[in-house]
């Protein structure tokens, strides 16, 4: 059984990092001996002369590191553009189930194939089929020029807004 109050016991923390630097930060943290996770998804980007398959972070601006309270300050040796995410003055720590889910996503998420993009319009009801909001339903409020959908999601009786790729939803 893990003692969560012992300052020597490593726990999973959430780091905020400069967007676009997620992979570099995790590489630098691993070089310093820390266990890290960076969930990603595989996307296809289209340029005028080619298409390329890329791995992009699932949570832009965030990385996950396992570190004890006693070694937290050592994390900053990996770079200046990061901070521990805090809530009500305390570090945000991940539960075991969340870590397992992040480990799974760290192997990469391939977006499902969809042929319904042309039918995705404001007011359409959709279900998210991949990613952090898997299984949630929402109403499309806007479709951006870069094929991202602005959804209004229903979370435990309250409405939340999210922006997702069109390939991560299906029409209901």
PDB file of C-alpha atoms in Angstrom:
ATOM      1  CA  UNK A   1       0.000   0.000   0.000  1.00  0.00           C
ATOM      2  CA  UNK A   2       1.342   3.398  -1.015  1.00  0.00           C
ATOM      3  CA  UNK A   3       1.730   6.065   1.676  1.00  0.00           C
ATOM      4  CA  UNK A   4       0.428   9.257   0.046  1.00  0.00           C
ATOM      5  CA  UNK A   5       1.597  11.545   2.843  1.00  0.00           C
ATOM      6  CA  UNK A   6       5.254  10.460   2.831  1.00  0.00           C
ATOM      7  CA  UNK A   7       7.361  13.186   1.108  1.00  0.00           C
ATOM      8  CA  UNK A   8       9.601  10.451  -0.358  1.00  0.00           C
ATOM      9  CA  UNK A   9       6.737   8.622  -2.102  1.00  0.00           C
ATOM     10  CA  UNK A  10       6.491   9.559  -5.805  1.00  0.00           C
ATOM     11  CA  UNK A  11       3.043  10.713  -6.953  1.00  0.00           C
ATOM     12  CA  UNK A  12       1.756  11.672 -10.383  1.00  0.00           C
ATOM     13  CA  UNK A  13       1.525  15.450 -10.830  1.00  0.00           C
ATOM     14  CA  UNK A  14       0.111  17.594 -13.625  1.00  0.00           C
ATOM     15  CA  UNK A  15       2.492  20.113 -15.181  1.00  0.00           C
ATOM     16  CA  UNK A  16       1.467  23.078 -17.267  1.00  0.00           C
ATOM     17  CA  UNK A  17       4.015  23.645 -20.025  1.00  0.00           C
ATOM     18  CA  UNK A  18       4.401  26.047 -22.925  1.00  0.00           C
ATOM     19  CA  UNK A  19       2.210  24.852 -25.787  1.00  0.00           C
ATOM     20  CA  UNK A  20       4.284  23.084 -28.389  1.00  0.00           C
ATOM     21  CA  UNK A  21       6.962  22.125 -25.844  1.00  0.00           C
ATOM     22  CA  UNK A  22       5.218  19.076 -24.353  1.00  0.00           C
ATOM     23  CA  UNK A  23       7.426  16.479 -26.066  1.00  0.00           C
ATOM     24  CA  UNK A  24      10.666  18.335 -25.289  1.00  0.00           C
ATOM     25  CA  UNK A  25       9.749  18.755 -21.623  1.00  0.00           C
ATOM     26  CA  UNK A  26       8.963  15.058 -21.235  1.00  0.00           C
ATOM     27  CA  UNK A  27      12.233  14.097 -22.969  1.00  0.00           C
ATOM     28  CA  UNK A  28      14.183  16.395 -20.643  1.00  0.00           C
ATOM     29  CA  UNK A  29      12.377  15.052 -17.565  1.00  0.00           C
ATOM     30  CA  UNK A  30      13.118  11.463 -18.601  1.00  0.00           C
ATOM     31  CA  UNK A  31      16.779  12.393 -19.051  1.00  0.00           C
ATOM     32  CA  UNK A  32      16.714  13.592 -15.422  1.00  0.00           C
ATOM     33  CA  UNK A  33      15.349  10.201 -14.337  1.00  0.00           C
ATOM     34  CA  UNK A  34      11.642  11.035 -13.914  1.00  0.00           C
ATOM     35  CA  UNK A  35       8.783   8.863 -15.125  1.00  0.00           C
ATOM     36  CA  UNK A  36       6.574  10.898 -17.483  1.00  0.00           C
ATOM     37  CA  UNK A  37       3.463  10.491 -19.580  1.00  0.00           C
ATOM     38  CA  UNK A  38       2.356  12.460 -22.597  1.00  0.00           C
ATOM     39  CA  UNK A  39      -0.833  11.169 -24.191  1.00  0.00           C
ATOM     40  CA  UNK A  40      -1.013  11.832 -27.911  1.00  0.00           C
ATOM     41  CA  UNK A  41      -3.178  11.255 -30.912  1.00  0.00           C
ATOM     42  CA  UNK A  42      -2.219  10.572 -34.457  1.00  0.00           C
ATOM     43  CA  UNK A  43      -3.488  13.096 -36.953  1.00  0.00           C
ATOM     44  CA  UNK A  44      -3.080  13.615 -40.666  1.00  0.00           C
ATOM     45  CA  UNK A  45      -2.100  17.128 -41.733  1.00  0.00           C
ATOM     46  CA  UNK A  46      -2.621  18.273 -45.302  1.00  0.00           C
ATOM     47  CA  UNK A  47      -0.278  20.688 -47.030  1.00  0.00           C
ATOM     48  CA  UNK A  48      -0.574  21.832 -50.627  1.00  0.00           C
ATOM     49  CA  UNK A  49       2.032  19.300 -51.785  1.00  0.00           C
ATOM     50  CA  UNK A  50       1.726  16.413 -49.294  1.00  0.00           C
ATOM     51  CA  UNK A  51      -0.068  14.738 -46.412  1.00  0.00           C
ATOM     52  CA  UNK A  52       1.778  13.771 -43.254  1.00  0.00           C
ATOM     53  CA  UNK A  53       0.826  11.668 -40.239  1.00  0.00           C
ATOM     54  CA  UNK A  54       1.840  13.417 -36.989  1.00  0.00           C
ATOM     55  CA  UNK A  55       1.619  12.667 -33.287  1.00  0.00           C
ATOM     56  CA  UNK A  56       0.256  15.648 -31.387  1.00  0.00           C
ATOM     57  CA  UNK A  57      -0.362  15.944 -27.645  1.00  0.00           C
ATOM     58  CA  UNK A  58      -3.863  15.049 -26.561  1.00  0.00           C
ATOM     59  CA  UNK A  59      -3.735  17.739 -23.857  1.00  0.00           C
ATOM     60  CA  UNK A  60      -1.934  20.746 -25.294  1.00  0.00           C
ATOM     61  CA  UNK A  61      -0.027  22.641 -22.643  1.00  0.00           C
ATOM     62  CA  UNK A  62       0.099  19.754 -20.161  1.00  0.00           C
ATOM     63  CA  UNK A  63       2.497  16.949 -19.234  1.00  0.00           C
ATOM     64  CA  UNK A  64       2.427  14.417 -16.419  1.00  0.00           C
ATOM     65  CA  UNK A  65       5.357  13.553 -14.142  1.00  0.00           C
ATOM     66  CA  UNK A  66       5.797  11.135 -11.254  1.00  0.00           C
ATOM     67  CA  UNK A  67       7.827  12.844  -8.542  1.00  0.00           C
ATOM     68  CA  UNK A  68       8.033  12.880  -4.742  1.00  0.00           C
ATOM     69  CA  UNK A  69       7.483  16.043  -2.718  1.00  0.00           C
ATOM     70  CA  UNK A  70      11.156  15.919  -1.753  1.00  0.00           C
ATOM     71  CA  UNK A  71      12.275  16.064  -5.435  1.00  0.00           C
ATOM     72  CA  UNK A  72       9.676  18.498  -6.865  1.00  0.00           C
ATOM     73  CA  UNK A  73      12.155  21.336  -7.265  1.00  0.00           C
ATOM     74  CA  UNK A  74      14.414  19.116  -9.417  1.00  0.00           C
ATOM     75  CA  UNK A  75      11.717  19.048 -12.115  1.00  0.00           C
ATOM     76  CA  UNK A  76      12.502  22.663 -13.023  1.00  0.00           C
ATOM     77  CA  UNK A  77      15.972  21.641 -14.222  1.00  0.00           C
ATOM     78  CA  UNK A  78      14.137  20.429 -17.364  1.00  0.00           C
ATOM     79  CA  UNK A  79      13.115  23.959 -18.342  1.00  0.00           C
ATOM     80  CA  UNK A  80      11.638  27.275 -17.348  1.00  0.00           C
ATOM     81  CA  UNK A  81       8.360  27.139 -19.255  1.00  0.00           C
ATOM     82  CA  UNK A  82       6.479  24.913 -16.822  1.00  0.00           C
ATOM     83  CA  UNK A  83       4.711  24.911 -13.480  1.00  0.00           C
ATOM     84  CA  UNK A  84       2.892  22.418 -11.295  1.00  0.00           C
ATOM     85  CA  UNK A  85      -0.843  22.730 -11.757  1.00  0.00           C
ATOM     86  CA  UNK A  86      -2.485  23.659  -8.460  1.00  0.00           C
ATOM     87  CA  UNK A  87      -6.039  23.710  -7.206  1.00  0.00           C
ATOM     88  CA  UNK A  88      -6.976  25.596  -4.050  1.00  0.00           C
ATOM     89  CA  UNK A  89      -3.296  25.951  -3.219  1.00  0.00           C
ATOM     90  CA  UNK A  90      -2.471  22.255  -3.438  1.00  0.00           C
ATOM     91  CA  UNK A  91      -0.798  20.341  -6.279  1.00  0.00           C
ATOM     92  CA  UNK A  92      -3.102  18.471  -8.645  1.00  0.00           C
ATOM     93  CA  UNK A  93      -2.392  14.776  -8.168  1.00  0.00           C
ATOM     94  CA  UNK A  94      -3.665  11.951 -10.350  1.00  0.00           C
ATOM     95  CA  UNK A  95      -5.520   8.891  -9.086  1.00  0.00           C
ATOM     96  CA  UNK A  96      -4.331   5.412 -10.094  1.00  0.00           C
ATOM     97  CA  UNK A  97      -7.215   4.941 -12.552  1.00  0.00           C
ATOM     98  CA  UNK A  98      -6.357   8.232 -14.264  1.00  0.00           C
ATOM     99  CA  UNK A  99      -2.695   7.207 -14.554  1.00  0.00           C
ATOM    100  CA  UNK A 100      -3.691   3.918 -16.178  1.00  0.00           C
ATOM    101  CA  UNK A 101      -5.889   5.750 -18.671  1.00  0.00           C
ATOM    102  CA  UNK A 102      -3.041   8.174 -19.474  1.00  0.00           C
ATOM    103  CA  UNK A 103      -0.662   5.221 -19.937  1.00  0.00           C
ATOM    104  CA  UNK A 104      -3.082   3.744 -22.456  1.00  0.00           C
ATOM    105  CA  UNK A 105      -3.416   7.068 -24.297  1.00  0.00           C
ATOM    106  CA  UNK A 106       0.391   7.486 -24.237  1.00  0.00           C
ATOM    107  CA  UNK A 107       0.550   4.639 -26.756  1.00  0.00           C
ATOM    108  CA  UNK A 108      -1.302   6.872 -29.195  1.00  0.00           C
ATOM    109  CA  UNK A 109      -4.901   7.330 -30.225  1.00  0.00           C
ATOM    110  CA  UNK A 110      -5.821   6.792 -33.833  1.00  0.00           C
ATOM    111  CA  UNK A 111      -8.880   8.843 -34.729  1.00  0.00           C
ATOM    112  CA  UNK A 112     -11.758   6.774 -36.097  1.00  0.00           C
ATOM    113  CA  UNK A 113     -12.547   7.155 -39.750  1.00  0.00           C
ATOM    114  CA  UNK A 114     -15.617   9.245 -40.362  1.00  0.00           C
ATOM    115  CA  UNK A 115     -17.424  10.186 -43.501  1.00  0.00           C
ATOM    116  CA  UNK A 116     -19.995  12.445 -41.879  1.00  0.00           C
ATOM    117  CA  UNK A 117     -18.001  15.683 -41.666  1.00  0.00           C
ATOM    118  CA  UNK A 118     -20.139  17.363 -44.307  1.00  0.00           C
ATOM    119  CA  UNK A 119     -23.241  16.649 -42.188  1.00  0.00           C
ATOM    120  CA  UNK A 120     -21.802  18.201 -38.992  1.00  0.00           C
ATOM    121  CA  UNK A 121     -23.607  21.495 -38.588  1.00  0.00           C
ATOM    122  CA  UNK A 122     -24.493  23.771 -35.663  1.00  0.00           C
ATOM    123  CA  UNK A 123     -27.402  22.258 -33.768  1.00  0.00           C
ATOM    124  CA  UNK A 124     -26.438  18.649 -34.606  1.00  0.00           C
ATOM    125  CA  UNK A 125     -26.361  16.177 -31.714  1.00  0.00           C
ATOM    126  CA  UNK A 126     -23.109  14.189 -31.593  1.00  0.00           C
ATOM    127  CA  UNK A 127     -21.365  11.632 -29.405  1.00  0.00           C
ATOM    128  CA  UNK A 128     -17.621  11.764 -28.787  1.00  0.00           C
ATOM    129  CA  UNK A 129     -16.071   8.438 -29.859  1.00  0.00           C
ATOM    130  CA  UNK A 130     -12.405   8.980 -28.885  1.00  0.00           C
ATOM    131  CA  UNK A 131     -10.322  10.993 -26.478  1.00  0.00           C
ATOM    132  CA  UNK A 132     -10.762  12.458 -23.043  1.00  0.00           C
ATOM    133  CA  UNK A 133     -14.530  12.958 -23.429  1.00  0.00           C
ATOM    134  CA  UNK A 134     -15.263   9.447 -24.793  1.00  0.00           C
ATOM    135  CA  UNK A 135     -18.965   8.620 -24.550  1.00  0.00           C
ATOM    136  CA  UNK A 136     -20.181  12.148 -23.824  1.00  0.00           C
ATOM    137  CA  UNK A 137     -22.857  13.726 -25.958  1.00  0.00           C
ATOM    138  CA  UNK A 138     -23.049  17.303 -27.047  1.00  0.00           C
ATOM    139  CA  UNK A 139     -24.619  19.796 -29.382  1.00  0.00           C
ATOM    140  CA  UNK A 140     -22.481  21.472 -32.029  1.00  0.00           C
ATOM    141  CA  UNK A 141     -22.509  25.232 -31.493  1.00  0.00           C
ATOM    142  CA  UNK A 142     -19.956  26.147 -34.197  1.00  0.00           C
ATOM    143  CA  UNK A 143     -17.694  24.572 -36.833  1.00  0.00           C
ATOM    144  CA  UNK A 144     -14.294  26.275 -37.136  1.00  0.00           C
ATOM    145  CA  UNK A 145     -12.350  26.661 -40.388  1.00  0.00           C
ATOM    146  CA  UNK A 146      -9.750  24.116 -39.214  1.00  0.00           C
ATOM    147  CA  UNK A 147     -12.350  21.320 -38.854  1.00  0.00           C
ATOM    148  CA  UNK A 148     -12.740  21.715 -35.101  1.00  0.00           C
ATOM    149  CA  UNK A 149     -16.158  21.611 -33.526  1.00  0.00           C
ATOM    150  CA  UNK A 150     -17.249  23.761 -30.607  1.00  0.00           C
ATOM    151  CA  UNK A 151     -19.529  21.539 -28.558  1.00  0.00           C
ATOM    152  CA  UNK A 152     -21.827  22.197 -25.648  1.00  0.00           C
ATOM    153  CA  UNK A 153     -21.498  19.104 -23.426  1.00  0.00           C
ATOM    154  CA  UNK A 154     -23.750  17.997 -20.599  1.00  0.00           C
ATOM    155  CA  UNK A 155     -21.704  17.149 -17.480  1.00  0.00           C
ATOM    156  CA  UNK A 156     -23.586  16.058 -14.353  1.00  0.00           C
ATOM    157  CA  UNK A 157     -26.383  18.523 -14.868  1.00  0.00           C
ATOM    158  CA  UNK A 158     -24.271  21.492 -15.959  1.00  0.00           C
ATOM    159  CA  UNK A 159     -23.250  22.648 -19.412  1.00  0.00           C
ATOM    160  CA  UNK A 160     -19.604  22.804 -20.442  1.00  0.00           C
ATOM    161  CA  UNK A 161     -17.981  23.923 -23.672  1.00  0.00           C
ATOM    162  CA  UNK A 162     -15.291  21.909 -25.465  1.00  0.00           C
ATOM    163  CA  UNK A 163     -13.498  22.123 -28.792  1.00  0.00           C
ATOM    164  CA  UNK A 164     -12.768  18.801 -30.515  1.00  0.00           C
ATOM    165  CA  UNK A 165     -11.630  17.559 -33.921  1.00  0.00           C
ATOM    166  CA  UNK A 166     -14.445  16.529 -36.237  1.00  0.00           C
ATOM    167  CA  UNK A 167     -12.933  13.028 -36.508  1.00  0.00           C
ATOM    168  CA  UNK A 168     -13.601  12.391 -32.799  1.00  0.00           C
ATOM    169  CA  UNK A 169     -17.402  12.568 -33.024  1.00  0.00           C
ATOM    170  CA  UNK A 170     -20.276  10.736 -34.660  1.00  0.00           C
ATOM    171  CA  UNK A 171     -23.755  12.018 -35.432  1.00  0.00           C
ATOM    172  CA  UNK A 172     -26.547  10.668 -33.276  1.00  0.00           C
TER     173      UNK A 172
END
